PDB file of C-alpha atoms in Angstrom:
ATOM      1  CA  GLU A   1       6.989 -17.806 -31.333  1.00 71.00           C
ATOM      2  CA  GLU A   2       8.192 -16.351 -28.215  1.00 85.00           C
ATOM      3  CA  GLY A   3      11.384 -18.323 -28.204  1.00 85.00           C
ATOM      4  CA  LEU A   4      10.895 -19.962 -24.815  1.00 91.00           C
ATOM      5  CA  ASP A   5      12.905 -22.942 -23.821  1.00 91.00           C
ATOM      6  CA  THR A   6      10.547 -25.733 -22.602  1.00 90.00           C
ATOM      7  CA  GLY A   7      13.405 -28.273 -22.029  1.00 85.00           C
ATOM      8  CA  ILE A   8      12.504 -31.788 -22.995  1.00 84.00           C
ATOM      9  CA  SER A   9       8.922 -31.257 -22.340  1.00 82.00           C
ATOM     10  CA  GLN A  10       6.185 -32.595 -24.723  1.00 81.00           C
ATOM     11  CA  ASP A  11       2.663 -34.088 -24.535  1.00 83.00           C
ATOM     12  CA  THR A  12       2.277 -33.299 -20.868  1.00 87.00           C
ATOM     13  CA  ALA A  13       0.139 -30.751 -18.854  1.00 89.00           C
ATOM     14  CA  VAL A  14       3.253 -29.591 -16.802  1.00 92.00           C
ATOM     15  CA  ILE A  15       5.293 -27.372 -18.947  1.00 93.00           C
ATOM     16  CA  PRO A  16       8.731 -26.151 -17.647  1.00 95.00           C
ATOM     17  CA  ILE A  17       9.985 -22.774 -18.951  1.00 95.00           C
ATOM     18  CA  MET A  18      13.969 -22.858 -18.445  1.00 95.00           C
ATOM     19  CA  THR A  19      15.254 -19.471 -17.014  1.00 96.00           C
ATOM     20  CA  TYR A  20      18.621 -20.691 -15.957  1.00 95.00           C
ATOM     21  CA  SER A  21      18.441 -18.121 -13.166  1.00 96.00           C
ATOM     22  CA  SER A  22      16.633 -18.070 -10.004  1.00 96.00           C
ATOM     23  CA  GLN A  23      16.343 -14.603  -9.732  1.00 97.00           C
ATOM     24  CA  LEU A  24      14.689 -14.382 -13.198  1.00 97.00           C
ATOM     25  CA  ALA A  25      12.389 -17.251 -12.379  1.00 97.00           C
ATOM     26  CA  TYR A  26      11.205 -15.390  -9.291  1.00 97.00           C
ATOM     27  CA  LEU A  27      10.861 -12.057 -11.197  1.00 97.00           C
ATOM     28  CA  ILE A  28       8.753 -13.590 -14.040  1.00 97.00           C
ATOM     29  CA  SER A  29       6.712 -15.388 -11.737  1.00 97.00           C
ATOM     30  CA  GLU A  30       5.826 -12.080  -9.728  1.00 97.00           C
ATOM     31  CA  GLY A  31       5.181 -10.326 -13.162  1.00 96.00           C
ATOM     32  CA  LEU A  32       2.903 -13.109 -14.386  1.00 96.00           C
ATOM     33  CA  PHE A  33       1.072 -13.218 -10.967  1.00 96.00           C
ATOM     34  CA  ASP A  34       0.308  -9.567 -11.367  1.00 96.00           C
ATOM     35  CA  ARG A  35      -1.301 -10.288 -14.594  1.00 94.00           C
ATOM     36  CA  GLY A  36      -3.613 -13.172 -13.108  1.00 93.00           C
ATOM     37  CA  ILE A  37      -1.300 -15.972 -14.320  1.00 94.00           C
ATOM     38  CA  THR A  38       0.184 -18.635 -12.204  1.00 94.00           C
ATOM     39  CA  ALA A  39       3.743 -19.949 -12.748  1.00 95.00           C
ATOM     40  CA  HIS A  40       5.627 -21.744 -10.185  1.00 96.00           C
ATOM     41  CA  PRO A  41       9.317 -21.007  -9.850  1.00 97.00           C
ATOM     42  CA  PHE A  42      11.588 -24.037  -9.219  1.00 96.00           C
ATOM     43  CA  THR A  43      15.020 -22.640  -8.015  1.00 96.00           C
ATOM     44  CA  TYR A  44      18.019 -23.364  -5.987  1.00 94.00           C
ATOM     45  CA  PRO A  45      18.199 -25.563  -3.888  1.00 94.00           C
ATOM     46  CA  VAL A  46      15.457 -27.558  -5.187  1.00 95.00           C
ATOM     47  CA  VAL A  47      17.248 -27.553  -8.628  1.00 96.00           C
ATOM     48  CA  PRO A  48      20.869 -26.473  -9.593  1.00 96.00           C
ATOM     49  CA  GLU A  49      21.094 -22.687 -10.083  1.00 93.00           C
ATOM     50  CA  ASN A  50      21.767 -23.309 -14.002  1.00 94.00           C
ATOM     51  CA  LYS A  51      18.655 -25.526 -14.108  1.00 96.00           C
ATOM     52  CA  ALA A  52      16.222 -22.825 -12.664  1.00 97.00           C
ATOM     53  CA  ARG A  53      12.798 -22.801 -14.298  1.00 97.00           C
ATOM     54  CA  LEU A  54       9.172 -22.031 -13.975  1.00 97.00           C
ATOM     55  CA  ARG A  55       6.523 -24.560 -14.145  1.00 96.00           C
ATOM     56  CA  MET A  56       3.168 -24.045 -15.707  1.00 94.00           C
ATOM     57  CA  PHE A  57       0.145 -26.259 -15.740  1.00 93.00           C
ATOM     58  CA  VAL A  58      -2.427 -26.362 -18.483  1.00 91.00           C
ATOM     59  CA  ASN A  59      -5.769 -28.291 -18.570  1.00 90.00           C
ATOM     60  CA  ALA A  60      -8.652 -28.681 -20.542  1.00 91.00           C
ATOM     61  CA  ASP A  61     -10.396 -25.839 -18.784  1.00 94.00           C
ATOM     62  CA  HIS A  62      -7.906 -23.346 -20.107  1.00 92.00           C
ATOM     63  CA  SER A  63      -9.163 -21.644 -23.432  1.00 94.00           C
ATOM     64  CA  ALA A  64      -6.678 -21.137 -26.511  1.00 94.00           C
ATOM     65  CA  GLU A  65      -6.958 -17.372 -25.746  1.00 95.00           C
ATOM     66  CA  GLN A  66      -5.916 -17.810 -22.056  1.00 94.00           C
ATOM     67  CA  ILE A  67      -3.047 -19.947 -23.141  1.00 92.00           C
ATOM     68  CA  GLU A  68      -1.895 -17.545 -25.928  1.00 93.00           C
ATOM     69  CA  GLU A  69      -2.019 -14.554 -23.574  1.00 93.00           C
ATOM     70  CA  SER A  70      -0.026 -16.508 -21.043  1.00 93.00           C
ATOM     71  CA  VAL A  71       2.678 -17.292 -23.680  1.00 93.00           C
ATOM     72  CA  ARG A  72       2.709 -13.454 -24.826  1.00 94.00           C
ATOM     73  CA  GLY A  73       3.033 -12.238 -21.209  1.00 93.00           C
ATOM     74  CA  LEU A  74       5.576 -14.740 -20.366  1.00 95.00           C
ATOM     75  CA  GLY A  75       7.686 -13.827 -23.528  1.00 94.00           C
ATOM     76  CA  GLN A  76       7.390 -10.266 -22.776  1.00 95.00           C
ATOM     77  CA  LEU A  77       8.611 -10.478 -19.235  1.00 96.00           C
ATOM     78  CA  ASN A  78      11.343 -12.908 -20.271  1.00 95.00           C
ATOM     79  CA  ARG A  79      12.838 -10.342 -22.855  1.00 94.00           C
ATOM     80  CA  GLU A  80      12.405  -7.458 -20.661  1.00 95.00           C
ATOM     81  CA  LEU A  81      13.730  -8.966 -17.530  1.00 96.00           C
ATOM     82  CA  ARG A  82      16.706 -10.769 -19.147  1.00 95.00           C
ATOM     83  CA  ALA A  83      17.798  -7.247 -20.748  1.00 95.00           C
ATOM     84  CA  LYS A  84      17.380  -5.615 -17.440  1.00 96.00           C
ATOM     85  CA  LEU A  85      19.459  -8.258 -15.573  1.00 96.00           C
ATOM     86  CA  GLY A  86      22.064  -8.417 -18.374  1.00 95.00           C
ATOM     87  CA  LEU A  87      21.296 -12.250 -19.102  1.00 92.00           C
ATOM     88  CA  GLY A  88      21.092 -11.694 -22.796  1.00 75.00           C
TER      89      GLY A  88
END
């Protein structure tokens, strides 16, 4: 529903969110942290700049509500920051 790119991930607890921009990955990570949500940025030089991403980890202790709140917050930050940075 939020239009987030999770790459080829499926059936795993580690979920990448492709940002394709190191700057965007860091800014989203910081914004999520401010909301009490942890997402680790994987950016250049760990991955090529055009493969920058966030990595989120989901486990059985997370409630459906927590997951939905995280996805909503991530989607909101992604839209706002892409517009602010002119990333379309």
